PDB file of C-alpha atoms in Angstrom:
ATOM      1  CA  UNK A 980      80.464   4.611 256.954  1.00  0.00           C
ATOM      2  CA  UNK A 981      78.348   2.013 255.651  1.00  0.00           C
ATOM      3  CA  UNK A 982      78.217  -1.483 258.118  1.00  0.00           C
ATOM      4  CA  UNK A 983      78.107  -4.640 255.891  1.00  0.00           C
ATOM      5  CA  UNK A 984      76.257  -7.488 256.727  1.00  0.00           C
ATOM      6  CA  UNK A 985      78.161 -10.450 258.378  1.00  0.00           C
ATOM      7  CA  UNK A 986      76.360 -14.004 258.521  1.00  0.00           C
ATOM      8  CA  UNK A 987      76.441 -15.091 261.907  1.00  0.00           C
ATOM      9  CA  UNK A 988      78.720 -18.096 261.525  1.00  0.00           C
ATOM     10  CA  UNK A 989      81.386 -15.601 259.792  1.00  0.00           C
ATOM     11  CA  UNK A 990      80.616 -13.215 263.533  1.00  0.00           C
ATOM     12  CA  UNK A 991      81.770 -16.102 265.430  1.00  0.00           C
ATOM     13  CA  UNK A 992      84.879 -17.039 263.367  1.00  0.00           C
ATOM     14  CA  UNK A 993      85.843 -12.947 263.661  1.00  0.00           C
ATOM     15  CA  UNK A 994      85.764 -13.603 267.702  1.00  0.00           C
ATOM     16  CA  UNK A 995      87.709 -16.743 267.215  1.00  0.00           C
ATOM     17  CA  UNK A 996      89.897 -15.235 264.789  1.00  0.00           C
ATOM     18  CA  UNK A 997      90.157 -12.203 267.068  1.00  0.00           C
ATOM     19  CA  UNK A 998      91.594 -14.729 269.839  1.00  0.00           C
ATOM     20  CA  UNK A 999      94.076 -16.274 267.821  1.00  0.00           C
ATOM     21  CA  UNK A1000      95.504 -12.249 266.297  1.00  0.00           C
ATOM     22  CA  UNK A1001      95.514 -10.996 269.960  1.00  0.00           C
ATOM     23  CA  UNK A1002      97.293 -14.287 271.130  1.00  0.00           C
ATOM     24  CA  UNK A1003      99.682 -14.013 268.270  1.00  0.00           C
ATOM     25  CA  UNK A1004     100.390 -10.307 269.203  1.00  0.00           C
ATOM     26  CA  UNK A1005     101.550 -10.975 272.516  1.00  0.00           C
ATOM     27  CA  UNK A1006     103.206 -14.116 272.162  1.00  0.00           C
ATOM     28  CA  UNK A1007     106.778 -14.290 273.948  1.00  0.00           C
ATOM     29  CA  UNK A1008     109.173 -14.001 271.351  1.00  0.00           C
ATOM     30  CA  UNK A1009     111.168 -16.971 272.571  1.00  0.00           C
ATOM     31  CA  UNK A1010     109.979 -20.691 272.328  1.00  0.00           C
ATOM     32  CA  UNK A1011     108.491 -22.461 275.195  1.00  0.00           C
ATOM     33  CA  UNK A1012     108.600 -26.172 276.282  1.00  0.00           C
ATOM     34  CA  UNK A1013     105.811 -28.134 275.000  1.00  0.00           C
ATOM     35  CA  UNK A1014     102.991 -28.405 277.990  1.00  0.00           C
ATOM     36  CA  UNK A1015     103.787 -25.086 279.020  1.00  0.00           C
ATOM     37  CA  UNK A1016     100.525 -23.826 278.440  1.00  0.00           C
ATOM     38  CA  UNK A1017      97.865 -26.393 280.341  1.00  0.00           C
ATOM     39  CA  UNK A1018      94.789 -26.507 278.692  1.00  0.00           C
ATOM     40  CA  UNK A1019      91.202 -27.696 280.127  1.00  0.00           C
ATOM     41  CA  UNK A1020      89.845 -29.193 277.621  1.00  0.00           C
ATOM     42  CA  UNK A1021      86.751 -30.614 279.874  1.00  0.00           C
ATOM     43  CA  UNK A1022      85.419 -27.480 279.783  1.00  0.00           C
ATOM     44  CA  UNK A1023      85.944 -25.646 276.853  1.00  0.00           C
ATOM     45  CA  UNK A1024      84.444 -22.383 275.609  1.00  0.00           C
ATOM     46  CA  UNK A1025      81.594 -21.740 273.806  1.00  0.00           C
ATOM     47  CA  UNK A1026      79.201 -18.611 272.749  1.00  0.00           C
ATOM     48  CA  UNK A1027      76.906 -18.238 275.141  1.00  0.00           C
ATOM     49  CA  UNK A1028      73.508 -16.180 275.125  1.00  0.00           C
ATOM     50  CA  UNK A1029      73.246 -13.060 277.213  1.00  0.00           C
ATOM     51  CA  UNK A1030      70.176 -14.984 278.585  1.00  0.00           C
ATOM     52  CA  UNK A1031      72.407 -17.140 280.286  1.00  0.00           C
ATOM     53  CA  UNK A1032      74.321 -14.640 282.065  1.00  0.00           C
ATOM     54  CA  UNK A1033      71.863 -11.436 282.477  1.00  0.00           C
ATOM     55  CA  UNK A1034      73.877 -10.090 285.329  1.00  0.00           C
ATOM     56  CA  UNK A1035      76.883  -9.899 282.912  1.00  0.00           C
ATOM     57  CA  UNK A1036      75.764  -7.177 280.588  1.00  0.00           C
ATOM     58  CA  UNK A1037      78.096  -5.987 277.910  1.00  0.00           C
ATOM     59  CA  UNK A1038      78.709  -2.435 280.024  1.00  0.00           C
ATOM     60  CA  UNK A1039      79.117  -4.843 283.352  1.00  0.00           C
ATOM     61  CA  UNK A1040      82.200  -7.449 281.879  1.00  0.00           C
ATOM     62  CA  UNK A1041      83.639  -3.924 280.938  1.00  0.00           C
ATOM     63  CA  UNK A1042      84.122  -2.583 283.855  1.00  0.00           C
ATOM     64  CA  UNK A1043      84.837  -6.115 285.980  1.00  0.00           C
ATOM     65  CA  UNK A1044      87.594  -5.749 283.382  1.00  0.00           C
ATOM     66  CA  UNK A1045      88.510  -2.369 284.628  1.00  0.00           C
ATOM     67  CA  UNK A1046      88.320  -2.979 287.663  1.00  0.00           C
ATOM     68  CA  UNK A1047      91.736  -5.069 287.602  1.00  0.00           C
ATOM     69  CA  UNK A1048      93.877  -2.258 287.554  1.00  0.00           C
ATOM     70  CA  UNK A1049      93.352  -0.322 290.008  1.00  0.00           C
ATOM     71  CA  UNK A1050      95.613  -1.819 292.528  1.00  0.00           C
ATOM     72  CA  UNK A1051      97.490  -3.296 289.954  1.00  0.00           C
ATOM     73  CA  UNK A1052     101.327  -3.427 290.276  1.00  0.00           C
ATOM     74  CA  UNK A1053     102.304  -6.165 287.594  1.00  0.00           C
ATOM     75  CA  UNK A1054     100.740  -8.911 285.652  1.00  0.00           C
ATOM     76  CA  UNK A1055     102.366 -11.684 287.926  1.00  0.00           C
ATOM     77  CA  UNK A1056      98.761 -10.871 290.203  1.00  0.00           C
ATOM     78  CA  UNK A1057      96.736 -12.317 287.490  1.00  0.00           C
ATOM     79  CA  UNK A1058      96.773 -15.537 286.939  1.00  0.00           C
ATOM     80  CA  UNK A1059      94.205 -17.330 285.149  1.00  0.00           C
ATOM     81  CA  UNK A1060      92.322 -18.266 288.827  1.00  0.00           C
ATOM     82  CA  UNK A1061      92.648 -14.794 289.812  1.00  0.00           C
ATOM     83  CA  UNK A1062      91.253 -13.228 287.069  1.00  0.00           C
ATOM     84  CA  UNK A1063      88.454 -15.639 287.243  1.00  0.00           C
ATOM     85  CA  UNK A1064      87.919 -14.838 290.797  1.00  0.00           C
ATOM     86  CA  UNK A1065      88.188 -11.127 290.896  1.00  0.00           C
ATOM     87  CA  UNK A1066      86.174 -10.412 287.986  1.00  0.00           C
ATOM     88  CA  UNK A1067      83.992 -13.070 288.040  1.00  0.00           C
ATOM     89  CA  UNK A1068      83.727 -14.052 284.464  1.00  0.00           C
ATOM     90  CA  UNK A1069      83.352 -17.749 283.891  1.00  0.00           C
ATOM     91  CA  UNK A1070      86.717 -17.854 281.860  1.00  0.00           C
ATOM     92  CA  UNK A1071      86.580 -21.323 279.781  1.00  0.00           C
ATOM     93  CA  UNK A1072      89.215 -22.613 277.634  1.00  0.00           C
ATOM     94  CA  UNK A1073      89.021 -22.001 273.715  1.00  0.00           C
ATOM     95  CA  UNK A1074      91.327 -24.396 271.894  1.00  0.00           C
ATOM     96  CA  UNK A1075      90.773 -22.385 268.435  1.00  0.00           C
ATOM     97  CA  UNK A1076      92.945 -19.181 269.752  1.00  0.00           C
ATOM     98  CA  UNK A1077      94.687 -21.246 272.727  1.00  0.00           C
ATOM     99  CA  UNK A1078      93.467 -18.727 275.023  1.00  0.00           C
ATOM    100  CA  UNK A1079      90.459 -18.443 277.902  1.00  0.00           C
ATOM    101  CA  UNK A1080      87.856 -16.957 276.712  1.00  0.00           C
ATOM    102  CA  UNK A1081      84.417 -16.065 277.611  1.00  0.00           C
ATOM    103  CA  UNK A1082      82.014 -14.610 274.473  1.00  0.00           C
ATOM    104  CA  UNK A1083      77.985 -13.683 274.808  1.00  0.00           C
ATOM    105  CA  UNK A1084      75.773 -13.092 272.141  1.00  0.00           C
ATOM    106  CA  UNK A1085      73.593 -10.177 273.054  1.00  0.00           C
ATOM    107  CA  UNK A1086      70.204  -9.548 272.086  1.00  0.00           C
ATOM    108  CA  UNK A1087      69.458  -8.847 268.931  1.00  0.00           C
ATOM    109  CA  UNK A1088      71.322  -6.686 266.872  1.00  0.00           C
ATOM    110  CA  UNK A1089      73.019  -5.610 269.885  1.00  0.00           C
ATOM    111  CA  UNK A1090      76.247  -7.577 268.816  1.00  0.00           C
ATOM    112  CA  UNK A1091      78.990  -9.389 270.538  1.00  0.00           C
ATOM    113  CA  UNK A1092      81.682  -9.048 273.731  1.00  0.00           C
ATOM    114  CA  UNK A1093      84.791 -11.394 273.973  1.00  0.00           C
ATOM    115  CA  UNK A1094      86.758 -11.446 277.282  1.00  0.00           C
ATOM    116  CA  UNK A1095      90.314 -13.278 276.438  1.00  0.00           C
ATOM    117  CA  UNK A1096      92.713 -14.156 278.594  1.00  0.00           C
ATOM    118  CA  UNK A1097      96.509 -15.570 277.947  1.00  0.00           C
ATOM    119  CA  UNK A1098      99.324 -16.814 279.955  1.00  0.00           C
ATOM    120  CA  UNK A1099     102.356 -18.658 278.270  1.00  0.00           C
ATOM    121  CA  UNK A1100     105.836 -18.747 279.087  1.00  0.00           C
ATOM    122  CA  UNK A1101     105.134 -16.003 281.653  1.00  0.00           C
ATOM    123  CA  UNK A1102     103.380 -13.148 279.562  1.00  0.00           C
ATOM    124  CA  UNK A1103      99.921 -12.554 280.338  1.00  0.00           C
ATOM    125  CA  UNK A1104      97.236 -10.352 278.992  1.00  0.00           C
ATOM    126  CA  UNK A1105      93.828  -9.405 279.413  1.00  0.00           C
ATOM    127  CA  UNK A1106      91.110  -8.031 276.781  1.00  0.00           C
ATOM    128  CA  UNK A1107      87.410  -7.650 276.566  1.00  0.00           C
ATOM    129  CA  UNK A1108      86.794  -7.089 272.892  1.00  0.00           C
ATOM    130  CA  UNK A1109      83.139  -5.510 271.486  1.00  0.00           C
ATOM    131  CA  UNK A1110      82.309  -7.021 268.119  1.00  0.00           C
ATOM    132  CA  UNK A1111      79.250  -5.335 265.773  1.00  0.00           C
ATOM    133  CA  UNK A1112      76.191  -7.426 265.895  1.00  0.00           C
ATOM    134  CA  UNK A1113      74.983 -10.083 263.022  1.00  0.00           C
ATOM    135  CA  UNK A1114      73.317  -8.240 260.161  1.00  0.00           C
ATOM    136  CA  UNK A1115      72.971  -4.643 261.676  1.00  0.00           C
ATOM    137  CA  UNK A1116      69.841  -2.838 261.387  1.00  0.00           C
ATOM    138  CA  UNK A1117      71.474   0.388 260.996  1.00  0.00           C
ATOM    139  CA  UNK A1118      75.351   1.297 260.428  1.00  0.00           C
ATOM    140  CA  UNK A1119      75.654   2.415 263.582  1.00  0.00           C
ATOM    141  CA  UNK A1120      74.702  -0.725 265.729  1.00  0.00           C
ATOM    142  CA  UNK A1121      77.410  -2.127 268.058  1.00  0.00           C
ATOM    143  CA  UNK A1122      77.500  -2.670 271.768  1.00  0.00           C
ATOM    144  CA  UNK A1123      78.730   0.556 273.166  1.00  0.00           C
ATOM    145  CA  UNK A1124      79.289  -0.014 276.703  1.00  0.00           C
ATOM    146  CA  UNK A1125      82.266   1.959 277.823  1.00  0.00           C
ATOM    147  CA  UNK A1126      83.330   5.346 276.761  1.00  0.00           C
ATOM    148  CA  UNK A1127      87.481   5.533 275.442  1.00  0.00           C
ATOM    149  CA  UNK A1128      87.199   9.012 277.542  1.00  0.00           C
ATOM    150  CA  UNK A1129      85.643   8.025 280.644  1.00  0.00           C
ATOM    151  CA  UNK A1130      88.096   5.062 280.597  1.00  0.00           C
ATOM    152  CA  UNK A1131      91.140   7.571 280.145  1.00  0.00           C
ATOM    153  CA  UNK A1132      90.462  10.048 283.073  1.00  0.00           C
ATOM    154  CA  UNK A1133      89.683   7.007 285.511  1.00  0.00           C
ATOM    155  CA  UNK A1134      93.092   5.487 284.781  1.00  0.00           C
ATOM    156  CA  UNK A1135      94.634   8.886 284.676  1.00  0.00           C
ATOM    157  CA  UNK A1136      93.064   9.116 288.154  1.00  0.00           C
ATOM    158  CA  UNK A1137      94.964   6.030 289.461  1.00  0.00           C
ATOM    159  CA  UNK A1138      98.318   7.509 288.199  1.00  0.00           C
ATOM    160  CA  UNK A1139      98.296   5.925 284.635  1.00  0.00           C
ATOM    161  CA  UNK A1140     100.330   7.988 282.233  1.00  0.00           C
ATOM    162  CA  UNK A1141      98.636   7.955 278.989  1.00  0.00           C
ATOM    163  CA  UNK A1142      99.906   8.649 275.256  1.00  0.00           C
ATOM    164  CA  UNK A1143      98.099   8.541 271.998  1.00  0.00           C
ATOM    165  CA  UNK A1144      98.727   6.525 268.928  1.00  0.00           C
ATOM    166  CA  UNK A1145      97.685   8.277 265.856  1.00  0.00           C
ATOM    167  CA  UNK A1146      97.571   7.513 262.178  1.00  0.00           C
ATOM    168  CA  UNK A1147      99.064   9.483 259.497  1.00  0.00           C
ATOM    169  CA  UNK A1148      96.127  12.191 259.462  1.00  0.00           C
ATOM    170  CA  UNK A1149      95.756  12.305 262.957  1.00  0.00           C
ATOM    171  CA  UNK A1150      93.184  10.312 263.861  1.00  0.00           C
ATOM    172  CA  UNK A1151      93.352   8.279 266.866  1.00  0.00           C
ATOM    173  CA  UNK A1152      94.589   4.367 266.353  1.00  0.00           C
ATOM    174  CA  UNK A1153      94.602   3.881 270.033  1.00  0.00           C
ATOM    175  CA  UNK A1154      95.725   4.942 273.911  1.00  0.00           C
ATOM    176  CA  UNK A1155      97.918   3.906 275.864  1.00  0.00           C
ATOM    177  CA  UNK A1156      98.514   4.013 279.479  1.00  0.00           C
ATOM    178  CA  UNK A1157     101.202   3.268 281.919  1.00  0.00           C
ATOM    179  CA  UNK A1158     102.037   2.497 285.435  1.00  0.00           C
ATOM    180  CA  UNK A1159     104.466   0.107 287.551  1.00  0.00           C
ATOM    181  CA  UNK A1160     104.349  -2.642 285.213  1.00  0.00           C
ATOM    182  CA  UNK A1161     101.072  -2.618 283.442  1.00  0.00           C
ATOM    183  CA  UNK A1162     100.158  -1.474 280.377  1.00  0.00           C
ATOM    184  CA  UNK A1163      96.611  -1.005 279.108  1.00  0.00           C
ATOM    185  CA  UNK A1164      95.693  -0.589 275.922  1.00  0.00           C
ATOM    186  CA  UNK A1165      92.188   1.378 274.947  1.00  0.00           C
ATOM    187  CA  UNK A1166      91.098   0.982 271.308  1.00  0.00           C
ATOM    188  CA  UNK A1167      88.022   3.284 270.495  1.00  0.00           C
ATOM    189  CA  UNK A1168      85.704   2.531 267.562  1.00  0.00           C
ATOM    190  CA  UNK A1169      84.185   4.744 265.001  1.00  0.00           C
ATOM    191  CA  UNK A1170      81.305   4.485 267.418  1.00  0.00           C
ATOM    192  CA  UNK A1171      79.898   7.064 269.996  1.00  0.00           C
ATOM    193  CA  UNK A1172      78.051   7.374 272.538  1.00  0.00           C
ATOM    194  CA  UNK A1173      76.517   9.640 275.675  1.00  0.00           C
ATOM    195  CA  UNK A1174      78.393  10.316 278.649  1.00  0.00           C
ATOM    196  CA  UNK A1175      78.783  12.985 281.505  1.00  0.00           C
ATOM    197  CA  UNK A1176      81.680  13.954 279.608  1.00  0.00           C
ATOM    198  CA  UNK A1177      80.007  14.752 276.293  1.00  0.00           C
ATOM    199  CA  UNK A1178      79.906  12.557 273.362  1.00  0.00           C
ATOM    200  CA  UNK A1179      82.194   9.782 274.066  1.00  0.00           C
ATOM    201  CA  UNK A1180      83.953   7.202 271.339  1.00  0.00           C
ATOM    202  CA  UNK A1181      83.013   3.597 272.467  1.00  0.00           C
ATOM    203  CA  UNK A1182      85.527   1.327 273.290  1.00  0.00           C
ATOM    204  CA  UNK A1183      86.547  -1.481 270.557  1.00  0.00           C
ATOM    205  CA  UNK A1184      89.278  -3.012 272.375  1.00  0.00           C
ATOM    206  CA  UNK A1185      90.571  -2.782 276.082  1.00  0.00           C
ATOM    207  CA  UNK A1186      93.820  -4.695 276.958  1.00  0.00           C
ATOM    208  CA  UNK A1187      95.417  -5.088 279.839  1.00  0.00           C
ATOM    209  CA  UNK A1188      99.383  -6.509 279.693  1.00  0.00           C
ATOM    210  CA  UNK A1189     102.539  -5.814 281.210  1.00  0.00           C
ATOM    211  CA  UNK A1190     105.108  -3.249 279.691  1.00  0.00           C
ATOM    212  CA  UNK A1191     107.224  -5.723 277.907  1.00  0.00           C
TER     213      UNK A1191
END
């Protein structure tokens, strides 16, 4: 598949935008009081340069990610402090998707990562997102950093069930895994890379939610 060229300023409004769809997708269904969600708007979210932040590589924020379920029981253990705390990503608030968010640019043509995080009215959610890079050398450049199958037999290894959505010729739109109260959702990209388990699909999208 051919990649088409994306000026940067339309990369940044695709993370933005990609905020606002994932906090519109797990939105509670019922309205909340006004206030319910407490911004900070003193310190707001911006794109920040991997220079800034070379111990959080796009491969490291993936699995500080990860690493939140594995003694997960529900989402009510990850509140916004929490998160911040356990994973140590500098979570800021982005009033564009009304969500925390924390993006880095990589270096060049390496692309994007978004980590997003939501809580209103009591429904919370996690993602790290990988985006392609600004005007791709080659159609295959984007910041592969974890593989969809080395992500699948670690949370089958912590008692995750797992099933697989497919599309209507059987390729794969996405897993998803279950256990307690948590639900995490693995969407792999047309991208692949090495692993110790063979050639692995890279992971697009990795949310964590409750089963809800």
């Amino acid at each position: 598949m051919k990649s088409t060229a994306i000026p940067r300023g339309s990369v940044i409004a695709l993370l933005l935008y990609s905020m606002m769809a994932s906090a519109c997708a797990y939105a509670p269904k019922d309205k909340t009081p006004t206030g319910a969600f407490d911004p900070m708007p003193a310190d707001t979210y911006r794109i920040s340069q991997a220079s800034e932040y070379p111990e959080l590589t796009a491969e490291e924020a993936g699995r500080r990610v990860l690493n939140l379920v594995d003694v997960l029981e529900s989402m009510d253990e990850l509140s916004l402090e929490q998160v911040i705390a356990r994973a140590g990503i500098p979570l800021k608030y982005a009033p564009a998707g009304k969500v925390y968010a924390f993006a880095v640019e990589l270096a060049q043509d390496a692309g994007f990562y978004n980590v997003i995080y939501r809580d209103q009215g009591g429904r919370r959610f996690v993602e790290i997102r990988y985006e392609a890079p600004d005007n791709p050398r080659t159609a295959d450049a984007f910041p592969c950093a974890l593989g969809a199958t080395a992500v699948a037999e670690r949370l089958k290894a912590l008692g995750y069930g797992m099933t697989t959505d497919v599309d209507e010729i059987g390729r794969t739109l996405e897993h998803v895994f279950s256990r307690n109260e948590v639900r995490v959702r693995v969407v792999p990209s047309r991208h692949s890379m090495p692993s110790p388990l063979g050639i692995d699909s890279c992971v697009e999208v990795l949310t964590i939610q409750s089963k809800d």
